[in-house]
JSON list of C-alpha atoms and ligand atoms in Angstrom, two decimals:
[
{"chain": "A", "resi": 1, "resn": "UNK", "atom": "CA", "xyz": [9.04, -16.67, 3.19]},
{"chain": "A", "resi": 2, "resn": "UNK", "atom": "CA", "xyz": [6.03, -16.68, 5.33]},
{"chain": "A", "resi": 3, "resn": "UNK", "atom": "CA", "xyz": [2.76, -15.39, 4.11]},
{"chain": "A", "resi": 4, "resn": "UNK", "atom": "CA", "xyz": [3.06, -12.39, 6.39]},
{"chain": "A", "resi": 5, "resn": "UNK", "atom": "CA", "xyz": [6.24, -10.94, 5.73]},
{"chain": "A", "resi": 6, "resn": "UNK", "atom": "CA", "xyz": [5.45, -7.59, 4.34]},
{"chain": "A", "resi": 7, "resn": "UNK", "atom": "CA", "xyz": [8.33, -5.95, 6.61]},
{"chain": "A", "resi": 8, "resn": "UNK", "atom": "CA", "xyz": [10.86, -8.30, 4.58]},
{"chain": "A", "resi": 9, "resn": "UNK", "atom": "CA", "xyz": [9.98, -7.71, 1.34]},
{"chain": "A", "resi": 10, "resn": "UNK", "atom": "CA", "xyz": [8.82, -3.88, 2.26]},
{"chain": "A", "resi": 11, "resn": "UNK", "atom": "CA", "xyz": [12.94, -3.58, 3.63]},
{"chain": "A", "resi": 12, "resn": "UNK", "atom": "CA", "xyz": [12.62, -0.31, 5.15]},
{"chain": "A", "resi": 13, "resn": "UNK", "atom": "CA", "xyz": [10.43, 1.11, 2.76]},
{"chain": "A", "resi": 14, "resn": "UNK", "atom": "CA", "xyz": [7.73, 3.56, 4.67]},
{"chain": "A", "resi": 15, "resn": "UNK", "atom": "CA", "xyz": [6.23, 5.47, 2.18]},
{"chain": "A", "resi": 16, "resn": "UNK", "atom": "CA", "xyz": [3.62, 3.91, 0.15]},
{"chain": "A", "resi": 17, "resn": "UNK", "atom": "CA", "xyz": [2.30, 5.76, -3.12]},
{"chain": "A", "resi": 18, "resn": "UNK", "atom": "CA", "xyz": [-1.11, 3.99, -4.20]},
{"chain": "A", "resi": 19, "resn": "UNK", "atom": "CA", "xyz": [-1.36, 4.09, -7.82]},
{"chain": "A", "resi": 20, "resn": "UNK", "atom": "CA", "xyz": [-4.52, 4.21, -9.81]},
{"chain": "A", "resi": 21, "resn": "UNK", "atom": "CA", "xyz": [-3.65, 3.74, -13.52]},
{"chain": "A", "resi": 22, "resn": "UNK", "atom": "CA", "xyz": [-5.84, 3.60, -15.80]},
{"chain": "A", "resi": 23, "resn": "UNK", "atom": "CA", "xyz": [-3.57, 4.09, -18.81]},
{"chain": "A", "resi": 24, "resn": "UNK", "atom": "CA", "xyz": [-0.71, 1.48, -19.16]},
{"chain": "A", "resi": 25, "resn": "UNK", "atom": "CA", "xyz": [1.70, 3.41, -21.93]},
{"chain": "A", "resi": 26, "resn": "UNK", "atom": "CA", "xyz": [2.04, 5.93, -18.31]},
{"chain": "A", "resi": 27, "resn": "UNK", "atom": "CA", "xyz": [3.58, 2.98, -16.05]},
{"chain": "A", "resi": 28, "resn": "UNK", "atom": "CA", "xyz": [6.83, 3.38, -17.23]},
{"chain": "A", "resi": 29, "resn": "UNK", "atom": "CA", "xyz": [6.84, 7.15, -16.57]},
{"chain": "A", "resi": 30, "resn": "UNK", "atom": "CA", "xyz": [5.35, 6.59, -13.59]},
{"chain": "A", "resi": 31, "resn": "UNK", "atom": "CA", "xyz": [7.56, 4.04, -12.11]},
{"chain": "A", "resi": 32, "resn": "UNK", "atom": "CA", "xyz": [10.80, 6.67, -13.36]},
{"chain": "A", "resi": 33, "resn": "UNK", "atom": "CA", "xyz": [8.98, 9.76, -11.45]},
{"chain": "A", "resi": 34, "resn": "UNK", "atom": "CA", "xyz": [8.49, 7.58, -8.29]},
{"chain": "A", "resi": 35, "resn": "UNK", "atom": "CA", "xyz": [12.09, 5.66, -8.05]},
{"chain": "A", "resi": 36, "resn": "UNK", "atom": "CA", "xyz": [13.75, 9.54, -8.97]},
{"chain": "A", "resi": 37, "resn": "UNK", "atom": "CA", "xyz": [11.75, 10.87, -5.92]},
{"chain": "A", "resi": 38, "resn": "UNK", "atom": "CA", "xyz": [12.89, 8.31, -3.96]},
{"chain": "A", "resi": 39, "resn": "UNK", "atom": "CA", "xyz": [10.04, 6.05, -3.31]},
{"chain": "A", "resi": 40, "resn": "UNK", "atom": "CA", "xyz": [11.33, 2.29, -2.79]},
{"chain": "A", "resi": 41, "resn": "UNK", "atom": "CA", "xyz": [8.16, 0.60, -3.44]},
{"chain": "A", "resi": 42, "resn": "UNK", "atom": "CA", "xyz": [4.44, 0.87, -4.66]},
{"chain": "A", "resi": 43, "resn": "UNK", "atom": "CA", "xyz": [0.99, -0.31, -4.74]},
{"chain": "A", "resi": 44, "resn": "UNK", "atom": "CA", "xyz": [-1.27, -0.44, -8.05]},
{"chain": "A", "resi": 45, "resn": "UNK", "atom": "CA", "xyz": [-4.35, -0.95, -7.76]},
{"chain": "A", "resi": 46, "resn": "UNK", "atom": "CA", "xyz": [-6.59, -3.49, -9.61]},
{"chain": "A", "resi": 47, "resn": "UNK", "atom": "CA", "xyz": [-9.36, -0.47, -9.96]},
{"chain": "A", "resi": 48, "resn": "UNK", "atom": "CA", "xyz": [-8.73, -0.15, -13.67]},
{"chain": "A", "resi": 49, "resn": "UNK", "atom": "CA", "xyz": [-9.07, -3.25, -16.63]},
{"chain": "A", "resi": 50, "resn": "UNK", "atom": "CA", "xyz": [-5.01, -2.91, -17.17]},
{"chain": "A", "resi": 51, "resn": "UNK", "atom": "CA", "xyz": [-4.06, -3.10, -13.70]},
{"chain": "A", "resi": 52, "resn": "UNK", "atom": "CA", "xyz": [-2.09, -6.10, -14.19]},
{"chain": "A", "resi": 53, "resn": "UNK", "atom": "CA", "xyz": [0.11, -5.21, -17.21]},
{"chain": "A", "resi": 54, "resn": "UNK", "atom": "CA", "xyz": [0.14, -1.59, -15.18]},
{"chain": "A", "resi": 55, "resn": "UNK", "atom": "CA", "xyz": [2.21, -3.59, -12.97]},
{"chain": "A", "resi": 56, "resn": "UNK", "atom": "CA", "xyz": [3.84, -6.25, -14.52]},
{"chain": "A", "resi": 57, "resn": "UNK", "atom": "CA", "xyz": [5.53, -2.67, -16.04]},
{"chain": "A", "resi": 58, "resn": "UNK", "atom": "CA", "xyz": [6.14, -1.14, -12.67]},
{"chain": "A", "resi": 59, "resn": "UNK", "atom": "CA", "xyz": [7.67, -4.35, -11.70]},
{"chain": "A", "resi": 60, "resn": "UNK", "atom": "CA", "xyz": [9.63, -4.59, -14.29]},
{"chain": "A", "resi": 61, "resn": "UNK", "atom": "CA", "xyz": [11.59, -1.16, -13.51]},
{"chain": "A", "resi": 62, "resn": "UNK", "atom": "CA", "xyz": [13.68, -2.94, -10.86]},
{"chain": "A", "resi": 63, "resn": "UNK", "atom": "CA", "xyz": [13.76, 0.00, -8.55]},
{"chain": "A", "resi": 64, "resn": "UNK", "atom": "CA", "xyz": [10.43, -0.50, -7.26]},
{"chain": "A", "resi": 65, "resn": "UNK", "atom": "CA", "xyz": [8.99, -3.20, -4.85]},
{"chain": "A", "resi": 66, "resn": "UNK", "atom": "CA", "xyz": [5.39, -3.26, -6.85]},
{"chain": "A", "resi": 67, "resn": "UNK", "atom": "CA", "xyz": [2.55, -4.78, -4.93]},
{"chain": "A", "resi": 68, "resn": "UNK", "atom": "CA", "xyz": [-1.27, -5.38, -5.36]},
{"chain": "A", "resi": 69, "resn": "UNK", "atom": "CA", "xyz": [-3.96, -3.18, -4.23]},
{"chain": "A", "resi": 70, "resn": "UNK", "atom": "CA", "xyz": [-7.77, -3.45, -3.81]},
{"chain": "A", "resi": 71, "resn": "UNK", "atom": "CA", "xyz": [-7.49, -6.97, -4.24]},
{"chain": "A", "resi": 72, "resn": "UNK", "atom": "CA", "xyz": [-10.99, -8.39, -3.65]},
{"chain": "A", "resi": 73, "resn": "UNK", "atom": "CA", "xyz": [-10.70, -11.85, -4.56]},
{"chain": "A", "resi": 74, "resn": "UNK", "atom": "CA", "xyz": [-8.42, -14.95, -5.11]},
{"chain": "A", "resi": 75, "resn": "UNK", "atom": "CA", "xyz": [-8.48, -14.85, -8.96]},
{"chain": "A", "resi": 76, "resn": "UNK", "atom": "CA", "xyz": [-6.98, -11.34, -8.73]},
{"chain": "A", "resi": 77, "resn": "UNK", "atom": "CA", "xyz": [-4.69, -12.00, -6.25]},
{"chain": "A", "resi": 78, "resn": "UNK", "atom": "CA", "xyz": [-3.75, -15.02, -8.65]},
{"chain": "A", "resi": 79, "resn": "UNK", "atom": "CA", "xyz": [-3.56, -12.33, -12.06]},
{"chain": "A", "resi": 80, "resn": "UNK", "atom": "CA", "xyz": [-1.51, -10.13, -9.34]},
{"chain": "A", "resi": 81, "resn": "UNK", "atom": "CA", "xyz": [1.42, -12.60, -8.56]},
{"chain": "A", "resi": 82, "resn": "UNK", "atom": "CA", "xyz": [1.26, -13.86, -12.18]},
{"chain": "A", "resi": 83, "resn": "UNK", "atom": "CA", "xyz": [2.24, -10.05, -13.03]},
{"chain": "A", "resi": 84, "resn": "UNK", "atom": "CA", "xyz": [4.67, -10.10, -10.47]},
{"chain": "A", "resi": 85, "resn": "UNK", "atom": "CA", "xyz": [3.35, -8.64, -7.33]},
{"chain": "A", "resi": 86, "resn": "UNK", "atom": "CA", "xyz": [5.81, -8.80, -4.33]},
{"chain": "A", "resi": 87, "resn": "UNK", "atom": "CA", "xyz": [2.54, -8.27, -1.93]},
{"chain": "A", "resi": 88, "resn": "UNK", "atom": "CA", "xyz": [-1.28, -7.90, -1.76]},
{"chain": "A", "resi": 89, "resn": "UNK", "atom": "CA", "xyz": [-3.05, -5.40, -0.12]},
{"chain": "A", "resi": 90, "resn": "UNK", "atom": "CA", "xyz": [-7.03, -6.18, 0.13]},
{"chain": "A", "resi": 91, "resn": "UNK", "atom": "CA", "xyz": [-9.75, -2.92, 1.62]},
{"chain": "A", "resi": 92, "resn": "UNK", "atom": "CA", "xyz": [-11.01, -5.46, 3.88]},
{"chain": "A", "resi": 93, "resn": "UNK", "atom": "CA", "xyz": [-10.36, -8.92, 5.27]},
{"chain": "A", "resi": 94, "resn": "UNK", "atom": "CA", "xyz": [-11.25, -12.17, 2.48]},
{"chain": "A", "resi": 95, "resn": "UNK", "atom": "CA", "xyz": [-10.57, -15.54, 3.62]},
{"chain": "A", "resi": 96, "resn": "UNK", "atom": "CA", "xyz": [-10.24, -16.60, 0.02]},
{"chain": "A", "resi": 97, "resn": "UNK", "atom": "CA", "xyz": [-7.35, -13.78, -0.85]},
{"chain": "A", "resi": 98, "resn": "UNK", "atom": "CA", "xyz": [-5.74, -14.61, 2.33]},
{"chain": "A", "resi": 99, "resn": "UNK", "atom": "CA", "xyz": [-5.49, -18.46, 1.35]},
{"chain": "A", "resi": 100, "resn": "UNK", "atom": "CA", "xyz": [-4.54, -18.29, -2.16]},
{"chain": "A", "resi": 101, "resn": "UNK", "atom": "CA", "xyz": [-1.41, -15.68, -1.10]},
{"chain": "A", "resi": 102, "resn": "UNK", "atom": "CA", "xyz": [-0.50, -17.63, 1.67]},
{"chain": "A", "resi": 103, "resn": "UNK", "atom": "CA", "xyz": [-0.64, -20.66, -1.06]},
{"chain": "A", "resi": 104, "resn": "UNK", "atom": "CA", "xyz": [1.57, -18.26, -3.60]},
{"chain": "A", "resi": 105, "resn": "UNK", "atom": "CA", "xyz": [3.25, -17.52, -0.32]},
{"chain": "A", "resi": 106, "resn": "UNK", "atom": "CA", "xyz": [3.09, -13.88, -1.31]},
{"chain": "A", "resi": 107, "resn": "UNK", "atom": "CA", "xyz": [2.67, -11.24, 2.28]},
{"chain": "A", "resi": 108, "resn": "UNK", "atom": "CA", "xyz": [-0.86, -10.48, 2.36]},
{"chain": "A", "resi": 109, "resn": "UNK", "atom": "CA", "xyz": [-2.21, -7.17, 4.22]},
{"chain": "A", "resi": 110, "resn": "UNK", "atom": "CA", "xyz": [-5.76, -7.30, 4.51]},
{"chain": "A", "resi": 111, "resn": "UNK", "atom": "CA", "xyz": [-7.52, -4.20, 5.26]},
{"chain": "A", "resi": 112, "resn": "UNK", "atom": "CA", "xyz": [-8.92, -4.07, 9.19]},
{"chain": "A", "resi": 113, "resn": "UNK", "atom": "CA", "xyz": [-10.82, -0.96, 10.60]},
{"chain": "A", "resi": 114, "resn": "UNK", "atom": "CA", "xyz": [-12.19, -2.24, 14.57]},
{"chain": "A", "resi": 115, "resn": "UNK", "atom": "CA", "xyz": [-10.68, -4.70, 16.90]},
{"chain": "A", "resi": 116, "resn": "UNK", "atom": "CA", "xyz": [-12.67, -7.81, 15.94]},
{"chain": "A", "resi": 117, "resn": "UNK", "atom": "CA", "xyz": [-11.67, -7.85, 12.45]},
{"chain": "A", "resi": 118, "resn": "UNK", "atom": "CA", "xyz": [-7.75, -7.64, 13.34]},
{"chain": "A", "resi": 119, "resn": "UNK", "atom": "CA", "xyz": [-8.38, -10.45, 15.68]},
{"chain": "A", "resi": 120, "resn": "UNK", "atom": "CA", "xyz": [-9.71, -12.31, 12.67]},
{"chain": "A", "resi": 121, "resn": "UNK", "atom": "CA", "xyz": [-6.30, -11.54, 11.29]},
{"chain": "A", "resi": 122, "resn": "UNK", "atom": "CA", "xyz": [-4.04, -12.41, 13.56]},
{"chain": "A", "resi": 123, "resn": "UNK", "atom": "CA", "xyz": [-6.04, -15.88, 13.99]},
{"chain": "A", "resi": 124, "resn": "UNK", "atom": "CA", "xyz": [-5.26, -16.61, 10.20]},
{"chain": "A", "resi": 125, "resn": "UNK", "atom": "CA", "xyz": [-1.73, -16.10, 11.51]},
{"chain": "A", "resi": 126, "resn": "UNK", "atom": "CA", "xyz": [-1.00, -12.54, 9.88]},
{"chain": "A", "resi": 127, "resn": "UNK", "atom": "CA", "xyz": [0.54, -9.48, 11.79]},
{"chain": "A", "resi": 128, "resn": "UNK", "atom": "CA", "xyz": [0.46, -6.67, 9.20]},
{"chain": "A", "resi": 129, "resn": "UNK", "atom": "CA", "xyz": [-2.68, -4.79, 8.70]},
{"chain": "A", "resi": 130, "resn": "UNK", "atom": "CA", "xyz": [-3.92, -2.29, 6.55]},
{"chain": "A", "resi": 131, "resn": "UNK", "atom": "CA", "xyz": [-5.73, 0.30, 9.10]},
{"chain": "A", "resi": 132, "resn": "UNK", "atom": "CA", "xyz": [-8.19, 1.32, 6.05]},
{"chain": "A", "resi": 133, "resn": "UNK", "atom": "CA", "xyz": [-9.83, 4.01, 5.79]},
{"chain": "A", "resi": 134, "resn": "UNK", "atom": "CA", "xyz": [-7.58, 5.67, 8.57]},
{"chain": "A", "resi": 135, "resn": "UNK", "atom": "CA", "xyz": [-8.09, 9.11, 8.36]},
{"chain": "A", "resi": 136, "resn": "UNK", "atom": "CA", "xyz": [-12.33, 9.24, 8.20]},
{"chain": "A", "resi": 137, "resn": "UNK", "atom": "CA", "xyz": [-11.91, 6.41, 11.34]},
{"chain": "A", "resi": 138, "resn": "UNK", "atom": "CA", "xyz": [-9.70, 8.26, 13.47]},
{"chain": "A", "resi": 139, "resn": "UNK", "atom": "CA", "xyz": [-6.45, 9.27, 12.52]},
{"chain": "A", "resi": 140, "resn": "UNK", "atom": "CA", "xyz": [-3.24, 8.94, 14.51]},
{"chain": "A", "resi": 141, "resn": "UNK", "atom": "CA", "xyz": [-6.02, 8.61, 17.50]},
{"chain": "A", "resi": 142, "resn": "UNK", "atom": "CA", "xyz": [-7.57, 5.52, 16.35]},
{"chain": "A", "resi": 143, "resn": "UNK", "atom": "CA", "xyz": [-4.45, 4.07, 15.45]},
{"chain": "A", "resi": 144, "resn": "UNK", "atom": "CA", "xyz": [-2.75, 4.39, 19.29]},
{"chain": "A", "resi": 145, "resn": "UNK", "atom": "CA", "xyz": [-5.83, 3.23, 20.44]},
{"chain": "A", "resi": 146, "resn": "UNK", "atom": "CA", "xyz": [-6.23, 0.05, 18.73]},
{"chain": "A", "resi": 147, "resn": "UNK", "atom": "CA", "xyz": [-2.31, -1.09, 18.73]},
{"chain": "A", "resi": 148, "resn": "UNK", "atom": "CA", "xyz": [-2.33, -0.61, 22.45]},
{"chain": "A", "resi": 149, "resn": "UNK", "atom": "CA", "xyz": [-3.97, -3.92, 23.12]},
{"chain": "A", "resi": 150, "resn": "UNK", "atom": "CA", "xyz": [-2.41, -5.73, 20.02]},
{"chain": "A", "resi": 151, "resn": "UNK", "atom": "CA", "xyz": [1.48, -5.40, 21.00]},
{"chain": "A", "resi": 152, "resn": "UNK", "atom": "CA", "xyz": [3.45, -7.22, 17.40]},
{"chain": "A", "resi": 153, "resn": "UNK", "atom": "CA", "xyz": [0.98, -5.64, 15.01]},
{"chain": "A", "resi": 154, "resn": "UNK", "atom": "CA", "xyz": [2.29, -3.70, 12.44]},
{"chain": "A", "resi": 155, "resn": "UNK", "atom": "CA", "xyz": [-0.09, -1.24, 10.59]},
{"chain": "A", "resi": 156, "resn": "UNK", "atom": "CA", "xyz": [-0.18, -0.06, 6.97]},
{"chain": "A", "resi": 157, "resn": "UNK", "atom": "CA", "xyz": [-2.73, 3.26, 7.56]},
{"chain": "A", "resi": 158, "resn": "UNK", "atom": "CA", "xyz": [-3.88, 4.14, 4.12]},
{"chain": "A", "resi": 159, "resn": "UNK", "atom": "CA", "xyz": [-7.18, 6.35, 3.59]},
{"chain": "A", "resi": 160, "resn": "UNK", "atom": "CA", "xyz": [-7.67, 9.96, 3.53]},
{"chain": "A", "resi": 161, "resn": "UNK", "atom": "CA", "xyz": [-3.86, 10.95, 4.62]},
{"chain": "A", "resi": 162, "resn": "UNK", "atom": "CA", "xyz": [-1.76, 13.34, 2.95]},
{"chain": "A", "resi": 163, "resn": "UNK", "atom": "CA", "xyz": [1.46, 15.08, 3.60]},
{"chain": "A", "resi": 164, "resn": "UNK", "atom": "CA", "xyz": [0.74, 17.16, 6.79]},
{"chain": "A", "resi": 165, "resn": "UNK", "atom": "CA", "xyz": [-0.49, 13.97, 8.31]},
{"chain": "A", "resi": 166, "resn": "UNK", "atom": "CA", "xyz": [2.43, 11.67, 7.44]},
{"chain": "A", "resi": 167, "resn": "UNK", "atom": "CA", "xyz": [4.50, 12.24, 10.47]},
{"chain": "A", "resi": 168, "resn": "UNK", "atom": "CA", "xyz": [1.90, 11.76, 13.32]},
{"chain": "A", "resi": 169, "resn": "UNK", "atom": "CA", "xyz": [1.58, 8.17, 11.87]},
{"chain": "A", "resi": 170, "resn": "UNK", "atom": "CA", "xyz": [5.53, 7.55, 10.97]},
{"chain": "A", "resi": 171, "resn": "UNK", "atom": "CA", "xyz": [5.80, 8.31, 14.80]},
{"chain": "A", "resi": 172, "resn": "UNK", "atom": "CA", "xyz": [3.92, 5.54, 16.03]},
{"chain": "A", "resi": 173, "resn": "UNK", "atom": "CA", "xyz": [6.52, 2.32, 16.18]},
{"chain": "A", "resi": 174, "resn": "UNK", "atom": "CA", "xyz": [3.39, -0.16, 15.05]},
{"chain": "A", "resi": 175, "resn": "UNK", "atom": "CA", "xyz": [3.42, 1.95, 11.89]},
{"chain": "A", "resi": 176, "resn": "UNK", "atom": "CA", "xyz": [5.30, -0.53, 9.12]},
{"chain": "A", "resi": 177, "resn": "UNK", "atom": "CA", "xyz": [4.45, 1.96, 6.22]},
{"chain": "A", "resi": 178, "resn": "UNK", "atom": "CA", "xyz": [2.01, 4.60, 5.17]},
{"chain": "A", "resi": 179, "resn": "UNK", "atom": "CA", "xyz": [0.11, 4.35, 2.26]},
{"chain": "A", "resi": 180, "resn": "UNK", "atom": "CA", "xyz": [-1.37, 7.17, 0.25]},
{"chain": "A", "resi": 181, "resn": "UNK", "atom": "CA", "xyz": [-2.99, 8.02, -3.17]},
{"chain": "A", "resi": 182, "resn": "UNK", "atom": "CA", "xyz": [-1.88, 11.71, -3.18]},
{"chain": "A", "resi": 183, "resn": "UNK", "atom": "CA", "xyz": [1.61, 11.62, -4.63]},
{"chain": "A", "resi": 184, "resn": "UNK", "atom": "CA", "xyz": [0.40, 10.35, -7.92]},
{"chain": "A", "resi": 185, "resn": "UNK", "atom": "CA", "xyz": [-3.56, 11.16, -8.41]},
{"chain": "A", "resi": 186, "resn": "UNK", "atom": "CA", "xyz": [-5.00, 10.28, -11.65]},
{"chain": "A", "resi": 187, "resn": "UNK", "atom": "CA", "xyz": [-5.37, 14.35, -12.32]},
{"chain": "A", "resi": 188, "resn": "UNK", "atom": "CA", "xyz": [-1.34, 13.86, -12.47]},
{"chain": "A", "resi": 189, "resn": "UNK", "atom": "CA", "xyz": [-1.51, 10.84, -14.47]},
{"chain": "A", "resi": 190, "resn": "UNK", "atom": "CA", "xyz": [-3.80, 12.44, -16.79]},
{"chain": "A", "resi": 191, "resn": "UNK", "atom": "CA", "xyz": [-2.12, 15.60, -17.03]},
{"chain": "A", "resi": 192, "resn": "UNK", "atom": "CA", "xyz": [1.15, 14.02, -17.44]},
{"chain": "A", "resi": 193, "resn": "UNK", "atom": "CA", "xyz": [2.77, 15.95, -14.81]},
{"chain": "A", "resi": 194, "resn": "UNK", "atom": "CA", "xyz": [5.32, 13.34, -13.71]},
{"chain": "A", "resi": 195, "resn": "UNK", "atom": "CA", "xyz": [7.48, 16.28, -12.37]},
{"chain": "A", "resi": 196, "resn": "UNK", "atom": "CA", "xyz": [4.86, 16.51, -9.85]},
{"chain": "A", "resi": 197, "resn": "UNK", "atom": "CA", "xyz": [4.75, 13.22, -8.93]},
{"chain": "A", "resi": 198, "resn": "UNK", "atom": "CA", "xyz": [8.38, 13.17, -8.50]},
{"chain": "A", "resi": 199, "resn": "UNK", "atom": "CA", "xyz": [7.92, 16.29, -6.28]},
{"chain": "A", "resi": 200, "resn": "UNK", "atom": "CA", "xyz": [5.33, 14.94, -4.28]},
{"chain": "A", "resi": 201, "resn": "UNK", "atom": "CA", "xyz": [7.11, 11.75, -3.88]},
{"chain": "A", "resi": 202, "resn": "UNK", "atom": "CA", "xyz": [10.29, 13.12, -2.67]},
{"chain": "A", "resi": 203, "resn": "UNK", "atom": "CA", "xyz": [8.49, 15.55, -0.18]},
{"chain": "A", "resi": 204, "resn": "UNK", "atom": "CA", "xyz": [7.22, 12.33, 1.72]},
{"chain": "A", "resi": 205, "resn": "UNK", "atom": "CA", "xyz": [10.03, 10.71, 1.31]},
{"chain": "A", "resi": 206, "resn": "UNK", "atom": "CA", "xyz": [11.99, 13.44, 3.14]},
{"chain": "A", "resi": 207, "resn": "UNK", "atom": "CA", "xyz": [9.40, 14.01, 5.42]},
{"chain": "A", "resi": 208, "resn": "UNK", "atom": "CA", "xyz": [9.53, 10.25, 6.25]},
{"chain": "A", "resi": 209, "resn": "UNK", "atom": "CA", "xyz": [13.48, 10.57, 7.00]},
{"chain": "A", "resi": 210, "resn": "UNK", "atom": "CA", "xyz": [12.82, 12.46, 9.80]},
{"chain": "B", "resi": 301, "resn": "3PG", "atom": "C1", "xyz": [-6.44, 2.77, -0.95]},
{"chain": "B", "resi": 301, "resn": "3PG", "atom": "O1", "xyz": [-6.97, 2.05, -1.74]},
{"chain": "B", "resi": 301, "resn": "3PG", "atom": "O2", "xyz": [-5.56, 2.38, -0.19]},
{"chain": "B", "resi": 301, "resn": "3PG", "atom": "C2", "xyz": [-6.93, 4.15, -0.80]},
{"chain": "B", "resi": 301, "resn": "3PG", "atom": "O3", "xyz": [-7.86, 4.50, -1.76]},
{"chain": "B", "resi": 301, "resn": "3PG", "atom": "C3", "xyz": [-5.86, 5.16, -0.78]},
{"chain": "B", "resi": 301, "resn": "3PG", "atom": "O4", "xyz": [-6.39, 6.12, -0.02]},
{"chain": "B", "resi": 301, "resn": "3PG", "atom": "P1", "xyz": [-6.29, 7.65, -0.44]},
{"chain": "B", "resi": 301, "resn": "3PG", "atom": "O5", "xyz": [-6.71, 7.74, -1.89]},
{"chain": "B", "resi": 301, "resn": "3PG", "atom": "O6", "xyz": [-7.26, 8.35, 0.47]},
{"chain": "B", "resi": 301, "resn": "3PG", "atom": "O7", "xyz": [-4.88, 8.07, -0.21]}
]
């Protein structure tokens, strides 16, 4: 496996729920709710102290490709794999986090939001990119725009996008995946409303199919 190949391990998966957990006893749950509403894989975040037993549990569930979010530095991306991340997905672009998974040889996706700094990615041989924050940079817009002159790029928008806005991006063929916090909030996770999350999930999912 090369250390870009997030469209391998991703296998067809296009909707991307990203998790902020900040409770661990609710990955389990969690992981059910998302798999039942058909979501194929998943990104937790290492915003919260658990983060890695968060998805060392998610993992675990077997219907779920679980990666790494907000991974900032090589140690984490290190603690990530060691849970058993299947990818990393960084806000912004790290030389460091991007050596240290191509080392683990774990796909990588750091986060890219002009030209110059997806050039910087596709120098360190990647061609998946997280277009972060999409929505408050552009949209669907900014996102035709900036694959134009990059033809092979595949793009992971994440940032600000919700349900209404799914399809605009699925359209695009640079799109790999969407990524999105609003199919399992941490108002959900504290409320335990895991029917909701399956709800949510299943509405993008269908949406997706389209
Ligand atoms: C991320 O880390 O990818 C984003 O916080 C998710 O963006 P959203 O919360 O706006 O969906």
């Amino acid at each position: 496996m090369t250390g870009t190949d997030l469209a391998g391990v991703l296998d067809g998966c296009r909707i991307m729920p990203v998790l902020t957990v900040p409770d661990p006893v609710t990955a389990a749950p969690l992981a059910d709710a998302l798999a039942a509403g058909g979501a194929r894989c998943a990104e937790v975040t290492f915003r919260t102290p658990d983060a890695a037993q968060v998805l060392k549990t998610m993992a675990a569930h077997g219907g779920l490709v679980v990666g790494a979010g907000t991974v900032l530095t090589a140690e984490q991306a290190e603690r990530a794999v060691t849970a058993g991340a299947r990818f990393v997905v960084s806000p912004g672009y790290d030389g460091d986090v991007i050596a240290r998974c191509s080392e683990l040889g774990v796909p990588v996706v750091p986060g890219i939001a002009t030209a110059t700094e997806l050039m910087r990615a596709l120098a360190a041989g990647l061609d998946t990119v997280k277009l972060f924050p999409a929505e408050p940079l552009g949209g669907g817009a900014l996102l035709r725009a900036l694959a134009a002159p990059f033809p092979g790029v595949r793009f992971v928008p994440t940032g600000g996008i919700g349900l209404d806005r799914l399809s605009d991006y699925l359209a695009h063929p640079a799109v790999l995946a969407v990524g999105g916090s609003w199919m399992a909030t941490p108002g959900h996770l504290e409320r335990g409303d895991f029917a909701g999350i399956r709800r949510l999930t299943a509405e993008a999912v269908e949406r997706s199919a389209r």
